[in-house]
Amino acid sequence: DSGVTQTPKHLITATGQRVTLRCSPRSGDLSVYWYQQSLDQGLQFLIQYYNGEERAKGNILERFSAQQFPDLHSELNLSSLELGDSALYFCASSAGRQGFGGNIQYFGAGTRLSVL
Amino acid sequence: AQSVSQHNHHVILSEAASLELGCNYSYGGTVNLFWYVQYPGQHLQLLLKYFSGDPLVKGIKGFEAEFIKSKFSFNLRKPSVQWSDTAEYFCAVNVMNRDDKIIFGKGTRLHILP
């Protein structure tokens, strides 16, 4: 158990809908990262939050957004869903001293999103 | 753009065989390097990491990796694999002191025959 909790484990929805994925980081970790894992694209970094603020951005679509709350949990919002958004979405956390890349990231078990 | 290449997408070995998984990255600056493993149905776990110092790093479960700066490589090795090593292995790179973003390779699926 990594200490990172993601809910729900599975999500099935229809095209055009909106969903919210939730992540609780390890106790004491300030940074939260979101990744998308699909068969064709591999593991893609989406976005990072550090202590409530956006820290780094990757290949995140405009239809997707995230935030980190004062209690440090994070939510990833996916809207206007398309078939191609079906993937495994991972959250990771780290102690994350800002700007220091040497932090080990601990991953949650992921949320499997199926868009029908 | 910064990228990570894992040359082998799928590797099949028999138990007790030696393993080497290749990883090359494209960035020329100072980097932090990682190997993560994902066992079937589980989350990614850190196998080992290189931040600085001895370029030969040892990780969990008998794995090691060697950082060769001149070759931009960080290959993963294990002298004798076990059936329980069946998993997907990801090489990852972070550009030091830029941000915490980690770029992952596409992964290598390792299948060990009992």
PDB file of C-alpha atoms in Angstrom:
ATOM      1  CA  ASP A   1       0.000   0.000   0.000  1.00  0.00           C
ATOM      2  CA  SER A   2       1.520   3.280  -1.155  1.00  0.00           C
ATOM      3  CA  GLY A   3      -0.598   5.469   1.115  1.00  0.00           C
ATOM      4  CA  VAL A   4      -2.139   7.267  -1.868  1.00  0.00           C
ATOM      5  CA  THR A   5      -5.878   6.720  -2.159  1.00  0.00           C
ATOM      6  CA  GLN A   6      -7.841   7.116  -5.350  1.00  0.00           C
ATOM      7  CA  THR A   7     -11.595   6.909  -5.761  1.00  0.00           C
ATOM      8  CA  PRO A   8     -13.506   5.521  -7.473  1.00  0.00           C
ATOM      9  CA  LYS A   9     -11.642   2.429  -8.695  1.00  0.00           C
ATOM     10  CA  HIS A  10     -13.827   2.092 -11.768  1.00  0.00           C
ATOM     11  CA  LEU A  11     -16.022   4.567 -13.588  1.00  0.00           C
ATOM     12  CA  ILE A  12     -18.261   3.875 -16.551  1.00  0.00           C
ATOM     13  CA  THR A  13     -19.928   6.790 -18.268  1.00  0.00           C
ATOM     14  CA  ALA A  14     -21.172   7.977 -21.634  1.00  0.00           C
ATOM     15  CA  THR A  15     -19.722  10.369 -24.179  1.00  0.00           C
ATOM     16  CA  GLY A  16     -20.385  14.013 -23.438  1.00  0.00           C
ATOM     17  CA  GLN A  17     -20.573  13.482 -19.695  1.00  0.00           C
ATOM     18  CA  ARG A  18     -18.434  14.938 -16.931  1.00  0.00           C
ATOM     19  CA  VAL A  19     -16.699  12.998 -14.160  1.00  0.00           C
ATOM     20  CA  THR A  20     -14.558  13.808 -11.134  1.00  0.00           C
ATOM     21  CA  LEU A  21     -11.711  11.650  -9.931  1.00  0.00           C
ATOM     22  CA  ARG A  22     -10.443  12.053  -6.404  1.00  0.00           C
ATOM     23  CA  CYS A  23      -7.006  11.564  -4.890  1.00  0.00           C
ATOM     24  CA  SER A  24      -5.815  11.702  -1.290  1.00  0.00           C
ATOM     25  CA  PRO A  25      -2.029  11.967  -1.022  1.00  0.00           C
ATOM     26  CA  ARG A  26       0.199  10.268   1.522  1.00  0.00           C
ATOM     27  CA  SER A  27       0.171  11.922   4.891  1.00  0.00           C
ATOM     28  CA  GLY A  28       2.537  14.885   4.827  1.00  0.00           C
ATOM     29  CA  ASP A  29       3.003  14.992   1.064  1.00  0.00           C
ATOM     30  CA  LEU A  30       2.428  18.414  -0.472  1.00  0.00           C
ATOM     31  CA  SER A  31       2.614  17.554  -4.160  1.00  0.00           C
ATOM     32  CA  VAL A  32       0.008  15.710  -6.177  1.00  0.00           C
ATOM     33  CA  TYR A  33       0.481  14.575  -9.762  1.00  0.00           C
ATOM     34  CA  TRP A  34      -2.020  13.239 -12.268  1.00  0.00           C
ATOM     35  CA  TYR A  35      -1.176  10.800 -15.055  1.00  0.00           C
ATOM     36  CA  GLN A  36      -3.138   9.160 -17.838  1.00  0.00           C
ATOM     37  CA  GLN A  37      -2.180   5.650 -18.898  1.00  0.00           C
ATOM     38  CA  SER A  38      -3.465   4.267 -22.169  1.00  0.00           C
ATOM     39  CA  LEU A  39      -2.275   1.441 -24.401  1.00  0.00           C
ATOM     40  CA  ASP A  40      -1.208   3.680 -27.273  1.00  0.00           C
ATOM     41  CA  GLN A  41       0.194   6.675 -25.384  1.00  0.00           C
ATOM     42  CA  GLY A  42       1.733   4.973 -22.359  1.00  0.00           C
ATOM     43  CA  LEU A  43       1.947   6.917 -19.106  1.00  0.00           C
ATOM     44  CA  GLN A  44       1.423  10.617 -19.751  1.00  0.00           C
ATOM     45  CA  PHE A  45       1.952  13.324 -17.154  1.00  0.00           C
ATOM     46  CA  LEU A  46      -1.066  15.618 -16.979  1.00  0.00           C
ATOM     47  CA  ILE A  47      -0.574  18.133 -14.192  1.00  0.00           C
ATOM     48  CA  GLN A  48       1.038  18.729 -10.797  1.00  0.00           C
ATOM     49  CA  TYR A  49      -0.149  20.699  -7.809  1.00  0.00           C
ATOM     50  CA  TYR A  50       2.055  21.748  -4.929  1.00  0.00           C
ATOM     51  CA  ASN A  51       0.440  22.932  -1.714  1.00  0.00           C
ATOM     52  CA  GLY A  52      -2.679  24.086  -3.509  1.00  0.00           C
ATOM     53  CA  GLU A  53      -1.081  25.737  -6.507  1.00  0.00           C
ATOM     54  CA  GLU A  54      -0.504  24.479 -10.011  1.00  0.00           C
ATOM     55  CA  ARG A  55       3.189  23.658 -10.354  1.00  0.00           C
ATOM     56  CA  ALA A  56       3.731  21.937 -13.698  1.00  0.00           C
ATOM     57  CA  LYS A  57       1.582  21.131 -16.676  1.00  0.00           C
ATOM     58  CA  GLY A  58       1.924  18.330 -19.174  1.00  0.00           C
ATOM     59  CA  ASN A  59      -0.299  16.991 -21.917  1.00  0.00           C
ATOM     60  CA  ILE A  60      -3.560  17.967 -20.307  1.00  0.00           C
ATOM     61  CA  LEU A  61      -6.507  18.708 -22.565  1.00  0.00           C
ATOM     62  CA  GLU A  62      -8.510  21.903 -22.120  1.00  0.00           C
ATOM     63  CA  ARG A  63     -11.547  19.733 -21.310  1.00  0.00           C
ATOM     64  CA  PHE A  64      -9.677  18.496 -18.250  1.00  0.00           C
ATOM     65  CA  SER A  65      -8.974  20.487 -15.123  1.00  0.00           C
ATOM     66  CA  ALA A  66      -7.680  19.787 -11.643  1.00  0.00           C
ATOM     67  CA  GLN A  67      -7.404  21.428  -8.283  1.00  0.00           C
ATOM     68  CA  GLN A  68      -5.843  20.773  -4.910  1.00  0.00           C
ATOM     69  CA  PHE A  69      -7.801  21.675  -1.820  1.00  0.00           C
ATOM     70  CA  PRO A  70      -6.573  23.071   1.517  1.00  0.00           C
ATOM     71  CA  ASP A  71      -6.557  19.568   3.013  1.00  0.00           C
ATOM     72  CA  LEU A  72      -4.244  18.621   0.103  1.00  0.00           C
ATOM     73  CA  HIS A  73      -6.564  16.169  -1.584  1.00  0.00           C
ATOM     74  CA  SER A  74      -6.928  16.702  -5.303  1.00  0.00           C
ATOM     75  CA  GLU A  75      -9.636  16.269  -7.882  1.00  0.00           C
ATOM     76  CA  LEU A  76      -9.307  15.768 -11.623  1.00  0.00           C
ATOM     77  CA  ASN A  77     -12.339  16.892 -13.595  1.00  0.00           C
ATOM     78  CA  LEU A  78     -12.897  15.462 -17.050  1.00  0.00           C
ATOM     79  CA  SER A  79     -15.673  16.999 -19.132  1.00  0.00           C
ATOM     80  CA  SER A  80     -17.247  16.524 -22.579  1.00  0.00           C
ATOM     81  CA  LEU A  81     -15.899  13.012 -22.453  1.00  0.00           C
ATOM     82  CA  GLU A  82     -14.921  11.235 -25.643  1.00  0.00           C
ATOM     83  CA  LEU A  83     -14.308   7.565 -26.352  1.00  0.00           C
ATOM     84  CA  GLY A  84     -10.587   8.253 -26.505  1.00  0.00           C
ATOM     85  CA  ASP A  85     -10.577   9.434 -22.896  1.00  0.00           C
ATOM     86  CA  SER A  86     -11.017   5.842 -21.741  1.00  0.00           C
ATOM     87  CA  ALA A  87      -7.860   5.093 -19.787  1.00  0.00           C
ATOM     88  CA  LEU A  88      -6.382   4.439 -16.388  1.00  0.00           C
ATOM     89  CA  TYR A  89      -5.853   7.665 -14.450  1.00  0.00           C
ATOM     90  CA  PHE A  90      -3.190   7.598 -11.780  1.00  0.00           C
ATOM     91  CA  CYS A  91      -2.512  10.012  -9.011  1.00  0.00           C
ATOM     92  CA  ALA A  92       0.870  10.214  -7.297  1.00  0.00           C
ATOM     93  CA  SER A  93       2.145  12.231  -4.383  1.00  0.00           C
ATOM     94  CA  SER A  94       5.520  13.307  -3.111  1.00  0.00           C
ATOM     95  CA  ALA A  95       6.973  15.429  -0.380  1.00  0.00           C
ATOM     96  CA  GLY A  96       7.684  17.856  -3.204  1.00  0.00           C
ATOM     97  CA  ARG A  97       9.936  20.655  -2.122  1.00  0.00           C
ATOM     98  CA  GLN A  98       8.994  23.138  -4.788  1.00  0.00           C
ATOM     99  CA  GLY A  99      11.219  23.020  -7.840  1.00  0.00           C
ATOM    100  CA  PHE A 100      13.312  20.124  -6.597  1.00  0.00           C
ATOM    101  CA  GLY A 101      12.903  17.241  -8.941  1.00  0.00           C
ATOM    102  CA  GLY A 102      14.482  14.591  -6.826  1.00  0.00           C
ATOM    103  CA  ASN A 103      11.325  13.633  -5.039  1.00  0.00           C
ATOM    104  CA  ILE A 104      10.105  10.077  -5.203  1.00  0.00           C
ATOM    105  CA  GLN A 105       6.532   9.827  -6.353  1.00  0.00           C
ATOM    106  CA  TYR A 106       4.205   7.304  -4.727  1.00  0.00           C
ATOM    107  CA  PHE A 107       1.351   6.124  -6.889  1.00  0.00           C
ATOM    108  CA  GLY A 108      -2.234   5.292  -6.123  1.00  0.00           C
ATOM    109  CA  ALA A 109      -4.004   2.249  -7.549  1.00  0.00           C
ATOM    110  CA  GLY A 110      -5.665   4.294 -10.269  1.00  0.00           C
ATOM    111  CA  THR A 111      -9.157   4.942 -11.542  1.00  0.00           C
ATOM    112  CA  ARG A 112     -10.179   3.024 -14.635  1.00  0.00           C
ATOM    113  CA  LEU A 113     -12.435   5.209 -16.766  1.00  0.00           C
ATOM    114  CA  SER A 114     -14.523   3.648 -19.489  1.00  0.00           C
ATOM    115  CA  VAL A 115     -16.377   6.004 -21.812  1.00  0.00           C
ATOM    116  CA  LEU A 116     -19.092   4.243 -23.807  1.00  0.00           C
TER     117      LEU A 116
ATOM    118  CA  ALA B   1      11.525  17.998 -26.195  1.00  0.00           C
ATOM    119  CA  GLN B   2      12.574  15.764 -23.358  1.00  0.00           C
ATOM    120  CA  SER B   3      11.800  12.116 -24.069  1.00  0.00           C
ATOM    121  CA  VAL B   4      12.488   8.635 -22.736  1.00  0.00           C
ATOM    122  CA  SER B   5      12.914   5.611 -24.985  1.00  0.00           C
ATOM    123  CA  GLN B   6      12.552   2.022 -23.886  1.00  0.00           C
ATOM    124  CA  HIS B   7      13.729  -0.177 -26.708  1.00  0.00           C
ATOM    125  CA  ASN B   8      11.969  -3.381 -25.820  1.00  0.00           C
ATOM    126  CA  HIS B   9       8.192  -3.312 -25.663  1.00  0.00           C
ATOM    127  CA  HIS B  10       7.774  -6.951 -24.736  1.00  0.00           C
ATOM    128  CA  VAL B  11      10.386  -9.338 -23.339  1.00  0.00           C
ATOM    129  CA  ILE B  12       9.889 -13.030 -22.614  1.00  0.00           C
ATOM    130  CA  LEU B  13      12.458 -14.913 -20.553  1.00  0.00           C
ATOM    131  CA  SER B  14      12.730 -18.182 -18.696  1.00  0.00           C
ATOM    132  CA  GLU B  15      13.334 -18.264 -14.974  1.00  0.00           C
ATOM    133  CA  ALA B  16      16.997 -17.846 -13.992  1.00  0.00           C
ATOM    134  CA  ALA B  17      17.817 -15.995 -17.212  1.00  0.00           C
ATOM    135  CA  SER B  18      19.616 -12.678 -16.986  1.00  0.00           C
ATOM    136  CA  LEU B  19      17.726  -9.501 -17.751  1.00  0.00           C
ATOM    137  CA  GLU B  20      18.693  -6.170 -19.238  1.00  0.00           C
ATOM    138  CA  LEU B  21      16.094  -3.589 -20.192  1.00  0.00           C
ATOM    139  CA  GLY B  22      17.291  -0.600 -22.157  1.00  0.00           C
ATOM    140  CA  CYS B  23      16.428   3.012 -21.426  1.00  0.00           C
ATOM    141  CA  ASN B  24      17.708   6.143 -23.150  1.00  0.00           C
ATOM    142  CA  TYR B  25      16.701   9.733 -22.548  1.00  0.00           C
ATOM    143  CA  SER B  26      17.087  12.776 -24.731  1.00  0.00           C
ATOM    144  CA  TYR B  27      17.843  15.610 -22.322  1.00  0.00           C
ATOM    145  CA  GLY B  28      21.451  16.771 -22.016  1.00  0.00           C
ATOM    146  CA  GLY B  29      21.326  18.481 -18.641  1.00  0.00           C
ATOM    147  CA  THR B  30      21.492  17.072 -15.142  1.00  0.00           C
ATOM    148  CA  VAL B  31      18.777  14.508 -14.611  1.00  0.00           C
ATOM    149  CA  ASN B  32      17.240  12.334 -11.951  1.00  0.00           C
ATOM    150  CA  LEU B  33      16.491   8.825 -13.172  1.00  0.00           C
ATOM    151  CA  PHE B  34      13.991   6.243 -12.002  1.00  0.00           C
ATOM    152  CA  TRP B  35      12.773   2.749 -12.737  1.00  0.00           C
ATOM    153  CA  TYR B  36       9.225   1.943 -11.675  1.00  0.00           C
ATOM    154  CA  VAL B  37       7.515  -1.442 -11.799  1.00  0.00           C
ATOM    155  CA  GLN B  38       3.827  -2.215 -12.180  1.00  0.00           C
ATOM    156  CA  TYR B  39       2.843  -5.759 -11.207  1.00  0.00           C
ATOM    157  CA  PRO B  40      -0.381  -7.079 -12.741  1.00  0.00           C
ATOM    158  CA  GLY B  41      -3.365  -5.261 -11.268  1.00  0.00           C
ATOM    159  CA  GLN B  42      -1.246  -3.107  -8.971  1.00  0.00           C
ATOM    160  CA  HIS B  43      -0.024   0.475  -8.800  1.00  0.00           C
ATOM    161  CA  LEU B  44       3.401   1.676  -9.890  1.00  0.00           C
ATOM    162  CA  GLN B  45       6.157   1.142  -7.344  1.00  0.00           C
ATOM    163  CA  LEU B  46       9.661   2.563  -7.298  1.00  0.00           C
ATOM    164  CA  LEU B  47      12.341  -0.044  -8.056  1.00  0.00           C
ATOM    165  CA  LEU B  48      15.353   2.229  -7.845  1.00  0.00           C
ATOM    166  CA  LYS B  49      16.522   5.764  -8.454  1.00  0.00           C
ATOM    167  CA  TYR B  50      19.631   7.700  -9.389  1.00  0.00           C
ATOM    168  CA  PHE B  51      20.124  11.251  -8.176  1.00  0.00           C
ATOM    169  CA  SER B  52      23.931  11.560  -7.955  1.00  0.00           C
ATOM    170  CA  GLY B  53      27.050   9.671  -6.888  1.00  0.00           C
ATOM    171  CA  ASP B  54      27.821   6.063  -7.789  1.00  0.00           C
ATOM    172  CA  PRO B  55      26.343   5.469 -11.252  1.00  0.00           C
ATOM    173  CA  LEU B  56      25.583   1.853 -10.370  1.00  0.00           C
ATOM    174  CA  VAL B  57      22.485   1.877  -8.203  1.00  0.00           C
ATOM    175  CA  LYS B  58      20.905  -1.053  -6.475  1.00  0.00           C
ATOM    176  CA  GLY B  59      17.180  -1.328  -5.936  1.00  0.00           C
ATOM    177  CA  ILE B  60      14.712  -3.710  -4.419  1.00  0.00           C
ATOM    178  CA  LYS B  61      14.309  -7.384  -5.349  1.00  0.00           C
ATOM    179  CA  GLY B  62      17.841  -7.747  -6.730  1.00  0.00           C
ATOM    180  CA  PHE B  63      17.499  -5.153  -9.489  1.00  0.00           C
ATOM    181  CA  GLU B  64      20.240  -2.704 -10.368  1.00  0.00           C
ATOM    182  CA  ALA B  65      20.735  -0.029 -12.982  1.00  0.00           C
ATOM    183  CA  GLU B  66      23.741   1.741 -14.403  1.00  0.00           C
ATOM    184  CA  PHE B  67      23.751   5.389 -15.377  1.00  0.00           C
ATOM    185  CA  ILE B  68      26.074   6.034 -18.322  1.00  0.00           C
ATOM    186  CA  LYS B  69      26.054   9.777 -18.882  1.00  0.00           C
ATOM    187  CA  SER B  70      27.945   9.659 -22.191  1.00  0.00           C
ATOM    188  CA  LYS B  71      25.323   7.327 -23.618  1.00  0.00           C
ATOM    189  CA  PHE B  72      22.299   9.021 -22.006  1.00  0.00           C
ATOM    190  CA  SER B  73      21.359   5.580 -20.764  1.00  0.00           C
ATOM    191  CA  PHE B  74      20.006   4.039 -17.580  1.00  0.00           C
ATOM    192  CA  ASN B  75      19.626   0.322 -18.259  1.00  0.00           C
ATOM    193  CA  LEU B  76      17.968  -1.989 -15.756  1.00  0.00           C
ATOM    194  CA  ARG B  77      19.541  -5.360 -14.964  1.00  0.00           C
ATOM    195  CA  LYS B  78      18.921  -8.452 -12.899  1.00  0.00           C
ATOM    196  CA  PRO B  79      21.286 -11.457 -12.988  1.00  0.00           C
ATOM    197  CA  SER B  80      18.603 -14.120 -12.496  1.00  0.00           C
ATOM    198  CA  VAL B  81      14.909 -13.414 -12.956  1.00  0.00           C
ATOM    199  CA  GLN B  82      12.042 -15.121 -11.176  1.00  0.00           C
ATOM    200  CA  TRP B  83       8.480 -15.807 -12.246  1.00  0.00           C
ATOM    201  CA  SER B  84       7.355 -13.142  -9.781  1.00  0.00           C
ATOM    202  CA  ASP B  85       9.238 -10.502 -11.805  1.00  0.00           C
ATOM    203  CA  THR B  86       6.519 -10.674 -14.448  1.00  0.00           C
ATOM    204  CA  ALA B  87       5.382  -7.053 -14.659  1.00  0.00           C
ATOM    205  CA  GLU B  88       5.626  -3.884 -16.682  1.00  0.00           C
ATOM    206  CA  TYR B  89       8.749  -1.790 -16.147  1.00  0.00           C
ATOM    207  CA  PHE B  90       8.914   1.959 -16.719  1.00  0.00           C
ATOM    208  CA  CYS B  91      11.996   4.109 -17.002  1.00  0.00           C
ATOM    209  CA  ALA B  92      11.466   7.751 -16.033  1.00  0.00           C
ATOM    210  CA  VAL B  93      13.448  10.985 -16.093  1.00  0.00           C
ATOM    211  CA  ASN B  94      13.177  14.262 -14.275  1.00  0.00           C
ATOM    212  CA  VAL B  95      15.175  17.358 -15.220  1.00  0.00           C
ATOM    213  CA  MET B  96      16.923  18.392 -12.058  1.00  0.00           C
ATOM    214  CA  ASN B  97      15.911  21.639 -10.438  1.00  0.00           C
ATOM    215  CA  ARG B  98      13.461  22.547 -13.156  1.00  0.00           C
ATOM    216  CA  ASP B  99      10.233  21.105 -11.793  1.00  0.00           C
ATOM    217  CA  ASP B 100       8.917  17.873 -10.411  1.00  0.00           C
ATOM    218  CA  LYS B 101       7.568  16.636 -13.736  1.00  0.00           C
ATOM    219  CA  ILE B 102       8.613  13.081 -14.521  1.00  0.00           C
ATOM    220  CA  ILE B 103       8.619  11.853 -18.093  1.00  0.00           C
ATOM    221  CA  PHE B 104       7.979   8.141 -18.419  1.00  0.00           C
ATOM    222  CA  GLY B 105       8.992   5.764 -21.156  1.00  0.00           C
ATOM    223  CA  LYS B 106       6.258   3.679 -22.770  1.00  0.00           C
ATOM    224  CA  GLY B 107       7.157   0.680 -20.644  1.00  0.00           C
ATOM    225  CA  THR B 108       8.460  -2.834 -21.212  1.00  0.00           C
ATOM    226  CA  ARG B 109       6.229  -5.792 -20.507  1.00  0.00           C
ATOM    227  CA  LEU B 110       8.317  -8.580 -19.014  1.00  0.00           C
ATOM    228  CA  HIS B 111       6.914 -12.098 -19.024  1.00  0.00           C
ATOM    229  CA  ILE B 112       8.837 -14.781 -17.148  1.00  0.00           C
ATOM    230  CA  LEU B 113       8.119 -18.385 -18.051  1.00  0.00           C
ATOM    231  CA  PRO B 114       8.079 -20.744 -15.067  1.00  0.00           C
TER     232      PRO B 114
END
